[in-house]
mmCIF file of N, CA, C and O and ligand atoms in Angstrom:
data_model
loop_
_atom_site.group_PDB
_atom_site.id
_atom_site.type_symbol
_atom_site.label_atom_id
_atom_site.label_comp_id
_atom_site.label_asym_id
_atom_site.label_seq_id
_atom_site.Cartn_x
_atom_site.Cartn_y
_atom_site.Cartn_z
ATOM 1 N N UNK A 507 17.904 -58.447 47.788
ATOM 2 C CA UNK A 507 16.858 -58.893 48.723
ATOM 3 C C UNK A 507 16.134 -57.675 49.285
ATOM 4 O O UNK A 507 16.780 -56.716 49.707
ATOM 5 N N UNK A 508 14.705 -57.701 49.298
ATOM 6 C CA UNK A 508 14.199 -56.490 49.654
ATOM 7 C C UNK A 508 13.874 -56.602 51.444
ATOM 8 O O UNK A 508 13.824 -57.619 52.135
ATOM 9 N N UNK A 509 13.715 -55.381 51.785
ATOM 10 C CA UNK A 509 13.668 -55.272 53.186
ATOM 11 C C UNK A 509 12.239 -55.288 53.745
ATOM 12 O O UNK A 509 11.343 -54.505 53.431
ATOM 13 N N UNK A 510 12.182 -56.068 54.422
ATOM 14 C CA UNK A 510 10.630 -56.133 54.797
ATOM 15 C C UNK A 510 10.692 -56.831 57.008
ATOM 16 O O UNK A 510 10.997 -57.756 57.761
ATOM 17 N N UNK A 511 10.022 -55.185 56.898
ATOM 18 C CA UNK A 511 9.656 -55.522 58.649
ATOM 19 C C UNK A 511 8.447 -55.372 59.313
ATOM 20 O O UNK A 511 7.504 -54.945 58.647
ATOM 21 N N UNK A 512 8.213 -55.724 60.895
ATOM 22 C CA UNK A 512 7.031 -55.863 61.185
ATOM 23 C C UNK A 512 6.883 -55.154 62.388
ATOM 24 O O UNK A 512 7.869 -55.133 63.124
ATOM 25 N N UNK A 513 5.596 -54.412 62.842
ATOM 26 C CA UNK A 513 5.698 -53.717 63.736
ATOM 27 C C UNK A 513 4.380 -53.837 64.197
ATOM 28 O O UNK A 513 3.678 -52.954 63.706
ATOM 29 N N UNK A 514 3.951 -54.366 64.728
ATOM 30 C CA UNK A 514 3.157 -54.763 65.632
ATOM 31 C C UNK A 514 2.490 -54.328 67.048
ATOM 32 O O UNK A 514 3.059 -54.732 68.063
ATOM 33 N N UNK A 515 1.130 -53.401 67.208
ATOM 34 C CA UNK A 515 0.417 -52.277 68.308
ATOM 35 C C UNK A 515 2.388 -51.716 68.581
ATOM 36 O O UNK A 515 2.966 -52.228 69.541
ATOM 37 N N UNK A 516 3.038 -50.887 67.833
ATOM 38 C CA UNK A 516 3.937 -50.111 67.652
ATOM 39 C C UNK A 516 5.249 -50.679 68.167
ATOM 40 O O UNK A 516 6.168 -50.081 68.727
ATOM 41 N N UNK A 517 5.145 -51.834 67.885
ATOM 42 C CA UNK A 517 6.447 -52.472 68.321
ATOM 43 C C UNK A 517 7.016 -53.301 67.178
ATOM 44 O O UNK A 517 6.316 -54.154 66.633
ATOM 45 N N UNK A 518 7.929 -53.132 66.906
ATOM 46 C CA UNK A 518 9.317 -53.953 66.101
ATOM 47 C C UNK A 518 9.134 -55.693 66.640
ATOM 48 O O UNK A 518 9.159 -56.090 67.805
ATOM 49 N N UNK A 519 8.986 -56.359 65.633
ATOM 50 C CA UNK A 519 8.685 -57.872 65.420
ATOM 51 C C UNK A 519 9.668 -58.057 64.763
ATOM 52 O O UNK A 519 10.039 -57.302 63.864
ATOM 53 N N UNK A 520 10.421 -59.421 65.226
ATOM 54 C CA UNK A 520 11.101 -60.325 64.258
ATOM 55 C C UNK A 520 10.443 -61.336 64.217
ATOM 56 O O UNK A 520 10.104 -61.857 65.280
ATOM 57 N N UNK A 521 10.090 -61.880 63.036
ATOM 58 C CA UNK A 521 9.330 -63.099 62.771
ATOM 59 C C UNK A 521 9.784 -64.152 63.504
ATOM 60 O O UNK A 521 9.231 -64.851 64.353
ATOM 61 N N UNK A 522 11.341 -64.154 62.843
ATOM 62 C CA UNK A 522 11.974 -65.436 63.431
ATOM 63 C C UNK A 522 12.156 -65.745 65.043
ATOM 64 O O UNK A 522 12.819 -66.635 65.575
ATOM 65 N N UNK A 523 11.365 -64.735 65.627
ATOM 66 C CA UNK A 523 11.880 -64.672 67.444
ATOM 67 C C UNK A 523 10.526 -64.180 68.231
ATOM 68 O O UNK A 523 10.382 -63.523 69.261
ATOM 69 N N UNK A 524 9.393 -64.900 67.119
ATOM 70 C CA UNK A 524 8.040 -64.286 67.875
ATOM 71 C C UNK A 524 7.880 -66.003 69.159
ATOM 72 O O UNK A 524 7.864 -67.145 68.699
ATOM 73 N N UNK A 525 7.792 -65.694 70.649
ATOM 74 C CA UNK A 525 7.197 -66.812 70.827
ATOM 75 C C UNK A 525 5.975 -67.603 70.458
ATOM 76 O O UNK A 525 6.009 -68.801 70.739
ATOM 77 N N UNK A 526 4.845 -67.100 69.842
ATOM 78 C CA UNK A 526 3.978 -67.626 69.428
ATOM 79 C C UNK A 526 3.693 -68.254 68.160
ATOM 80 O O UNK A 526 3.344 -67.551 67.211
ATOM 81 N N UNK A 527 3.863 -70.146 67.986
ATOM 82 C CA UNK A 527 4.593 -70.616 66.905
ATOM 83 C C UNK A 527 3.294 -70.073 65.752
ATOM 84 O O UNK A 527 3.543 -69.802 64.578
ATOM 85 N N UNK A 528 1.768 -69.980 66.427
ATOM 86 C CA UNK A 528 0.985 -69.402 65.092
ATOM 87 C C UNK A 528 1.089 -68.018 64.521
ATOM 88 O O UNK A 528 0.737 -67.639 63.404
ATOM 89 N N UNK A 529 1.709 -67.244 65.626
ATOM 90 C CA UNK A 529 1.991 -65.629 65.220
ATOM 91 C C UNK A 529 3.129 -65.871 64.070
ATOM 92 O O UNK A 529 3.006 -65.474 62.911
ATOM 93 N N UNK A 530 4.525 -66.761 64.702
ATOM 94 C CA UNK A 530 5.220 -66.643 63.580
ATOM 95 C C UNK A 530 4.887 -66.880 62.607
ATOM 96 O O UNK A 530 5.169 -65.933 61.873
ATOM 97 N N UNK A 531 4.102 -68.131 61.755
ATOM 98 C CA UNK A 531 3.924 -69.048 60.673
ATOM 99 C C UNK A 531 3.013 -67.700 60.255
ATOM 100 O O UNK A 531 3.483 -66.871 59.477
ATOM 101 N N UNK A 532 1.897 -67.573 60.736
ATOM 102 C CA UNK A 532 1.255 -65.777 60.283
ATOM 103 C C UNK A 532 2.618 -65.218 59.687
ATOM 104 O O UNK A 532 2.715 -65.238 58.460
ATOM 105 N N UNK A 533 3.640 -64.738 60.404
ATOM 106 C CA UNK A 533 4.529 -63.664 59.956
ATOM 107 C C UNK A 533 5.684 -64.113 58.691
ATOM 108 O O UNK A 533 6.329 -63.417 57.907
ATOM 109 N N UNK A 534 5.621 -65.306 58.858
ATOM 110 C CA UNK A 534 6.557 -65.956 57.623
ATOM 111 C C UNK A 534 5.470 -66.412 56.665
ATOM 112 O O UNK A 534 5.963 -67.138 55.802
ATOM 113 N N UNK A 535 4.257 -66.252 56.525
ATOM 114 C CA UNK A 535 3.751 -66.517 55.623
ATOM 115 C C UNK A 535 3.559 -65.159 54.598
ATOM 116 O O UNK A 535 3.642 -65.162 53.370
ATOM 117 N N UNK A 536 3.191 -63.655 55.761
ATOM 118 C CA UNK A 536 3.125 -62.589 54.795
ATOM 119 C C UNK A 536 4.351 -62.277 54.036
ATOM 120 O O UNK A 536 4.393 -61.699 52.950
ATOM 121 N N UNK A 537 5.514 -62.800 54.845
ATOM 122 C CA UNK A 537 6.773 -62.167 54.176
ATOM 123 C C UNK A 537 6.832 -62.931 52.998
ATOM 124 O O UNK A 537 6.667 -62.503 51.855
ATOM 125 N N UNK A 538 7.031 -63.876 53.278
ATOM 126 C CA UNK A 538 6.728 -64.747 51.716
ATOM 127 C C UNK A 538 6.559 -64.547 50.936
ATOM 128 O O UNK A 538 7.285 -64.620 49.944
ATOM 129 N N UNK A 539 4.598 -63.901 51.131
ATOM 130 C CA UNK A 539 3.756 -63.678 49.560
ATOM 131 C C UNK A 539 4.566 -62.148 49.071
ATOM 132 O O UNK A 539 4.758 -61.728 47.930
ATOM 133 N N UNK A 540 4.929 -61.546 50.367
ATOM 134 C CA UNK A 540 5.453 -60.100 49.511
ATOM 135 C C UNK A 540 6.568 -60.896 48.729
ATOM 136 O O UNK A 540 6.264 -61.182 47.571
ATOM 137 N N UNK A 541 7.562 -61.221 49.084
ATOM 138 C CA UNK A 541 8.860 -61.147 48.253
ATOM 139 C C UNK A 541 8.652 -62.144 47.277
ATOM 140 O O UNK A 541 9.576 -62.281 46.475
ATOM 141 N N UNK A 542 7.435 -63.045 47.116
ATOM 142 C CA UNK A 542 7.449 -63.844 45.982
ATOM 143 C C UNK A 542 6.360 -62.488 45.021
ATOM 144 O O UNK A 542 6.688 -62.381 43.840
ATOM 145 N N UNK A 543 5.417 -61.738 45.393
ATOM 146 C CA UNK A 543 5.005 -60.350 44.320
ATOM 147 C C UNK A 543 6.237 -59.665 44.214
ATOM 148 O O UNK A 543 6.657 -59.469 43.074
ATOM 149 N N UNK A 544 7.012 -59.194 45.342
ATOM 150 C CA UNK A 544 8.091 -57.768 44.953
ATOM 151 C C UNK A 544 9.353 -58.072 45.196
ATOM 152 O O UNK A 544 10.217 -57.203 45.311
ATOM 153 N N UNK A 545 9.609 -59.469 45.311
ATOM 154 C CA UNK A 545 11.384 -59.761 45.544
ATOM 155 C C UNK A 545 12.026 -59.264 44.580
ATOM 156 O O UNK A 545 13.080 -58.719 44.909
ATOM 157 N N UNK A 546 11.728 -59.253 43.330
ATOM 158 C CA UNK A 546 12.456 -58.825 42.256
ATOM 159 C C UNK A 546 12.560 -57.767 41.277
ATOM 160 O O UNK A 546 13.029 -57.489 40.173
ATOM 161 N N UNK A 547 11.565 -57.107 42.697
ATOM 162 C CA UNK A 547 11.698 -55.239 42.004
ATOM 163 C C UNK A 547 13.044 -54.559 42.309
ATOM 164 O O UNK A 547 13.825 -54.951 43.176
ATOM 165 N N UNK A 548 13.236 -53.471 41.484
ATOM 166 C CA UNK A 548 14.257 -53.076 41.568
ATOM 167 C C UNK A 548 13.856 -51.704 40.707
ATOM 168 O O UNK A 548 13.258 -51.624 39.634
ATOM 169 N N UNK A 549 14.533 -50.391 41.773
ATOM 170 C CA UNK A 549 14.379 -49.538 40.500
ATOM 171 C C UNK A 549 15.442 -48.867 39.583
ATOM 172 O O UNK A 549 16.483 -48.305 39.922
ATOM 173 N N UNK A 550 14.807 -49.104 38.048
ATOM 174 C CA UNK A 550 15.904 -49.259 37.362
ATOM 175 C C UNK A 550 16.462 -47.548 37.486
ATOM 176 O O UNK A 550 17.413 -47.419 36.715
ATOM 177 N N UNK A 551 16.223 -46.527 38.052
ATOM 178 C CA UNK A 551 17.172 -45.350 37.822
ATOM 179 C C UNK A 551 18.364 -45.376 39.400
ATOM 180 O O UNK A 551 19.538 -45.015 39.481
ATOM 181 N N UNK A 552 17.533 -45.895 40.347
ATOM 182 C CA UNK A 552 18.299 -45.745 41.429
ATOM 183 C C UNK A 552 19.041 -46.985 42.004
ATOM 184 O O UNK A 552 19.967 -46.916 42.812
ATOM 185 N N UNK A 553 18.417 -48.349 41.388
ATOM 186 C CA UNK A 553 19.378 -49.792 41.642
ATOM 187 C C UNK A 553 19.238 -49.434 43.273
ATOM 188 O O UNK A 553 20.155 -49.172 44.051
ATOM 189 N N UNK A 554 17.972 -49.499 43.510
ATOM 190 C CA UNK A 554 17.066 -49.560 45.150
ATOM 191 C C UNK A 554 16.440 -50.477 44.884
ATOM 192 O O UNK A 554 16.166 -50.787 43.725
ATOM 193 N N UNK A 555 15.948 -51.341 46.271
ATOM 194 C CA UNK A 555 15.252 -52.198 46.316
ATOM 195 C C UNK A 555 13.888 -51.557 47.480
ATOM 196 O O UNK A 555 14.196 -50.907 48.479
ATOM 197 N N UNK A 556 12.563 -51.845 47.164
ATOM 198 C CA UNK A 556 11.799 -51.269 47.998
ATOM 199 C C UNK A 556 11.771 -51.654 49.275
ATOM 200 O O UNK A 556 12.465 -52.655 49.450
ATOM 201 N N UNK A 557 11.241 -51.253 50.240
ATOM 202 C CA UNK A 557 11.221 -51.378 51.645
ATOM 203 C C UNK A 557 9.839 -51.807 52.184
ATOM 204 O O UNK A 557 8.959 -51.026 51.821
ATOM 205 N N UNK A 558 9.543 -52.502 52.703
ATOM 206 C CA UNK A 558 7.994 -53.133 52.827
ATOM 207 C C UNK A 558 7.822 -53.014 54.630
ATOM 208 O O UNK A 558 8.379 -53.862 55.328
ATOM 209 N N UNK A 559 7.214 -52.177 55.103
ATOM 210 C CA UNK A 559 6.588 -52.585 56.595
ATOM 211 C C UNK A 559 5.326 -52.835 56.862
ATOM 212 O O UNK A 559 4.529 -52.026 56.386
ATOM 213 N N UNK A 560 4.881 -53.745 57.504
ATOM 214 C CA UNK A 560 3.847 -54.889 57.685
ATOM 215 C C UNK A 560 3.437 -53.991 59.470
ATOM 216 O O UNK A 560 4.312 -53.903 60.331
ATOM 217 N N UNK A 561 2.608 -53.672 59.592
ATOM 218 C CA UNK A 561 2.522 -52.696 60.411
ATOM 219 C C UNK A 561 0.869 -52.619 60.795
ATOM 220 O O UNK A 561 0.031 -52.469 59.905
ATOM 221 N N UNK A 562 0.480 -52.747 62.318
ATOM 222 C CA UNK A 562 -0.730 -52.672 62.789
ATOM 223 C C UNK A 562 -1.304 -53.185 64.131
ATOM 224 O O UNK A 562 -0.517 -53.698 64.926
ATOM 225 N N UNK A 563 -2.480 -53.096 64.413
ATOM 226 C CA UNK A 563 -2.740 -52.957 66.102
ATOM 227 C C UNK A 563 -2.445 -54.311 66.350
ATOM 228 O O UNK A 563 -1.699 -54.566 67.296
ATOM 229 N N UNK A 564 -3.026 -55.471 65.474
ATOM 230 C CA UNK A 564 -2.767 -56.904 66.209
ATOM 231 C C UNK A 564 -2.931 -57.811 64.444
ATOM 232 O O UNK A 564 -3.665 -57.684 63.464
ATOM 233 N N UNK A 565 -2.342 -58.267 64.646
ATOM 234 C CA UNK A 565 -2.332 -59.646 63.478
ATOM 235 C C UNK A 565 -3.093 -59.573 62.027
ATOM 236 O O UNK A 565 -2.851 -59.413 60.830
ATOM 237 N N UNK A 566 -4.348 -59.833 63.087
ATOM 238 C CA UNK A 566 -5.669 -59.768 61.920
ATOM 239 C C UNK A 566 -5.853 -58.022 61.182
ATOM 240 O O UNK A 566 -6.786 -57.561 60.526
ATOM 241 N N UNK A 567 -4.868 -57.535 61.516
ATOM 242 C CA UNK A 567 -5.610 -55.851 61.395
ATOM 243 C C UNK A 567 -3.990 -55.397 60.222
ATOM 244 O O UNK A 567 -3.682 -54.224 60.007
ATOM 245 N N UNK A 568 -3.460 -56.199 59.831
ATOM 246 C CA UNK A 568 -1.683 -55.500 59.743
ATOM 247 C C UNK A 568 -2.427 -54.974 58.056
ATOM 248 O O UNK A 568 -3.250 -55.577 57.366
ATOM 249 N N UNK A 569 -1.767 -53.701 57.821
ATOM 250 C CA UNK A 569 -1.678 -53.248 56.000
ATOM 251 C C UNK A 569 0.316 -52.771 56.160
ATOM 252 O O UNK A 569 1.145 -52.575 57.048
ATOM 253 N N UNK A 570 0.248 -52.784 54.948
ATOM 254 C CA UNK A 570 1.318 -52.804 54.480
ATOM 255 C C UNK A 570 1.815 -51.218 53.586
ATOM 256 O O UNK A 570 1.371 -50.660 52.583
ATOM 257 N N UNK A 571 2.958 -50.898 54.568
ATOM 258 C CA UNK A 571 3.312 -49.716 53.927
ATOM 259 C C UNK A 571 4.331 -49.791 52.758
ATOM 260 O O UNK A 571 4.773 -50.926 52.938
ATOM 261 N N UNK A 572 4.828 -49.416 51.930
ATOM 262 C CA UNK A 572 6.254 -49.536 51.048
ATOM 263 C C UNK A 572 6.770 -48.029 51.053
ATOM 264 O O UNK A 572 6.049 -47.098 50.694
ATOM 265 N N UNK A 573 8.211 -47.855 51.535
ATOM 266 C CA UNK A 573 8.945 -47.222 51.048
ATOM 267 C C UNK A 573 9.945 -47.637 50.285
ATOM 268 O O UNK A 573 10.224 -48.814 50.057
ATOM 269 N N UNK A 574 10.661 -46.409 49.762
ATOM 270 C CA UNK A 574 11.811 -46.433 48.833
ATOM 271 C C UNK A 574 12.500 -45.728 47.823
ATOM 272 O O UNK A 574 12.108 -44.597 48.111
ATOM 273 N N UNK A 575 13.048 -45.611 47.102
ATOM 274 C CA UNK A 575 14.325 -44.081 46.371
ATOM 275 C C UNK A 575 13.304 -43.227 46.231
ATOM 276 O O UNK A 575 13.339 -42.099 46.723
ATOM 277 N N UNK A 576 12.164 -43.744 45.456
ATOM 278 C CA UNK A 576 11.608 -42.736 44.503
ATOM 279 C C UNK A 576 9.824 -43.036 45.039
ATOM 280 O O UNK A 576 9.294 -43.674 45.949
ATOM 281 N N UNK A 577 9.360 -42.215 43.946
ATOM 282 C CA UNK A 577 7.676 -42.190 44.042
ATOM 283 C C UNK A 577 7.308 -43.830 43.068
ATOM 284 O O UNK A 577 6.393 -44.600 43.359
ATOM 285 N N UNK A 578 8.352 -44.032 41.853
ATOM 286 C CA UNK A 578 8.084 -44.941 40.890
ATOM 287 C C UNK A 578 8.420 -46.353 41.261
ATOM 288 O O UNK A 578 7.871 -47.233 40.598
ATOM 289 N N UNK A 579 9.183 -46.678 42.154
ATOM 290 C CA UNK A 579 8.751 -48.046 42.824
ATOM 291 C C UNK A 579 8.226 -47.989 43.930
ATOM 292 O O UNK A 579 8.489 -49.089 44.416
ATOM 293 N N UNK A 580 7.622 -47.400 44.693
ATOM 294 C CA UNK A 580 7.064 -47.234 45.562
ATOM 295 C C UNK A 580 6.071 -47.580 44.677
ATOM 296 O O UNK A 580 5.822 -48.785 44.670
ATOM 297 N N UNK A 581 5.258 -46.718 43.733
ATOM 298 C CA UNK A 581 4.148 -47.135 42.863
ATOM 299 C C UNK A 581 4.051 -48.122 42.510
ATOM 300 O O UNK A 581 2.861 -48.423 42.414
ATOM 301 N N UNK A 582 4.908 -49.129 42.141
ATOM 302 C CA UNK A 582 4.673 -50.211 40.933
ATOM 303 C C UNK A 582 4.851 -51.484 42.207
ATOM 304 O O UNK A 582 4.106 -52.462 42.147
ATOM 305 N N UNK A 583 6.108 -51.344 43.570
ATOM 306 C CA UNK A 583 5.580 -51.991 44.268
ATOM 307 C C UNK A 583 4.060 -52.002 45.034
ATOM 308 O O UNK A 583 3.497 -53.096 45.064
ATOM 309 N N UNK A 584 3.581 -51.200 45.462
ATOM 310 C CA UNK A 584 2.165 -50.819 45.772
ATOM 311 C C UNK A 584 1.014 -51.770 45.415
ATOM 312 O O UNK A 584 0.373 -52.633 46.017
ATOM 313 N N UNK A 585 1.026 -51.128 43.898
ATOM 314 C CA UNK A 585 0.328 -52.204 42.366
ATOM 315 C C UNK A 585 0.566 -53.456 42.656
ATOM 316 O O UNK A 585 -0.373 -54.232 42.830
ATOM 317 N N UNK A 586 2.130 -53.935 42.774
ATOM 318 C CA UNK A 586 1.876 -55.415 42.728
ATOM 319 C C UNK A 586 1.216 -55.661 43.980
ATOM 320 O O UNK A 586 0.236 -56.401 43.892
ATOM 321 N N UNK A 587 1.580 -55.113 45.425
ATOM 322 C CA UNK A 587 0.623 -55.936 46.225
ATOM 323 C C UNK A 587 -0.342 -55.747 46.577
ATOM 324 O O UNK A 587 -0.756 -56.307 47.592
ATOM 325 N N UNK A 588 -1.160 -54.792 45.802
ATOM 326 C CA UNK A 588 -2.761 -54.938 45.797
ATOM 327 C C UNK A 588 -3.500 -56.090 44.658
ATOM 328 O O UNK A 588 -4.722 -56.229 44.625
HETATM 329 ZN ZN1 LIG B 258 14.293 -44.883 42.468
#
Protein backbone atom coordinates (compact mmCIF):
# COMPACT_ATOMS: atom_id res chain seq x y z
CA UNK A 1 0.00 0.00 0.00
CA UNK A 2 1.53 3.24 -0.94
CA UNK A 3 1.77 6.17 1.43
CA UNK A 4 -0.04 9.11 0.61
CA UNK A 5 -0.54 12.37 2.90
CA UNK A 6 -1.98 15.74 3.08
CA UNK A 7 -0.80 18.93 4.22
CA UNK A 8 -2.75 21.63 3.94
CA UNK A 9 -1.55 26.02 4.26
CA UNK A 10 1.38 23.72 6.17
CA UNK A 11 -0.52 21.58 8.22
CA UNK A 12 -0.83 17.68 8.36
CA UNK A 13 -4.53 16.53 7.27
CA UNK A 14 -6.11 13.31 7.87
CA UNK A 15 -8.77 12.84 5.47
CA UNK A 16 -10.61 10.61 7.60
CA UNK A 17 -10.82 13.38 10.60
CA UNK A 18 -11.33 16.56 8.42
CA UNK A 19 -14.59 18.22 9.99
CA UNK A 20 -15.69 19.45 6.79
CA UNK A 21 -17.83 16.54 5.16
CA UNK A 22 -16.99 18.42 1.48
CA UNK A 23 -13.23 18.92 2.40
CA UNK A 24 -13.16 15.25 3.24
CA UNK A 25 -15.04 13.67 0.09
CA UNK A 26 -12.38 16.37 -1.81
CA UNK A 27 -9.63 14.43 0.18
CA UNK A 28 -10.86 10.82 -0.35
CA UNK A 29 -11.51 11.46 -3.72
CA UNK A 30 -7.70 12.60 -4.59
CA UNK A 31 -6.42 9.69 -2.64
CA UNK A 32 -8.32 7.43 -4.64
CA UNK A 33 -7.41 8.59 -8.16
CA UNK A 34 -3.65 8.41 -6.94
CA UNK A 35 -3.66 4.84 -5.69
CA UNK A 36 -5.99 3.65 -8.45
CA UNK A 37 -2.78 5.47 -11.15
CA UNK A 38 0.16 4.40 -8.54
CA UNK A 39 -1.21 1.76 -6.02
CA UNK A 40 0.66 -0.76 -7.76
CA UNK A 41 3.98 0.73 -8.29
CA UNK A 42 6.66 -0.74 -6.85
CA UNK A 43 10.29 -0.41 -7.43
CA UNK A 44 11.59 -3.37 -8.78
CA UNK A 45 15.46 -2.82 -7.44
CA UNK A 46 14.49 -1.54 -3.99
CA UNK A 47 10.80 -3.42 -3.30
CA UNK A 48 9.75 0.49 -2.16
CA UNK A 49 6.60 1.72 -2.58
CA UNK A 50 6.40 5.55 -3.54
CA UNK A 51 5.33 8.18 -1.17
CA UNK A 52 2.74 10.72 -2.48
CA UNK A 53 2.10 14.23 -0.53
CA UNK A 54 -0.90 16.19 -1.61
CA UNK A 55 0.30 19.50 -0.33
CA UNK A 56 -0.89 23.34 -0.67
CA UNK A 57 -2.33 26.75 0.50
CA UNK A 58 -6.12 25.64 0.40
CA UNK A 59 -8.01 22.81 -1.49
CA UNK A 60 -8.45 24.24 -4.86
CA UNK A 61 -4.58 25.06 -5.05
CA UNK A 62 -3.07 21.30 -3.71
CA UNK A 63 -0.07 19.67 -6.43
CA UNK A 64 1.31 16.69 -5.59
CA UNK A 65 4.79 15.84 -4.57
CA UNK A 66 6.22 11.99 -4.80
CA UNK A 67 8.96 10.73 -2.94
CA UNK A 68 10.81 7.53 -2.70
CA UNK A 69 14.12 4.90 -2.80
CA UNK A 70 15.28 6.13 -5.94
CA UNK A 71 15.11 8.87 -8.84
CA UNK A 72 13.30 5.80 -11.07
CA UNK A 73 10.04 5.56 -9.30
CA UNK A 74 9.84 8.72 -8.31
CA UNK A 75 9.96 9.21 -12.25
CA UNK A 76 7.58 6.71 -13.49
CA UNK A 77 5.30 7.56 -10.46
CA UNK A 78 5.38 11.32 -11.52
CA UNK A 79 4.47 10.14 -15.35
CA UNK A 80 1.65 8.26 -14.20
CA UNK A 81 0.09 11.17 -12.40
CA UNK A 82 0.46 13.67 -14.90
ZN1 LIG B 1 14.25 2.28 -5.80
Amino acid sequence: MIGISFEINGKKVNPNNIGDALENAMLQQIGESIKKSIGSLRCNEHNQTPKVLVKGKSLDKLSIEVSGCCDDIIKKATDKLN
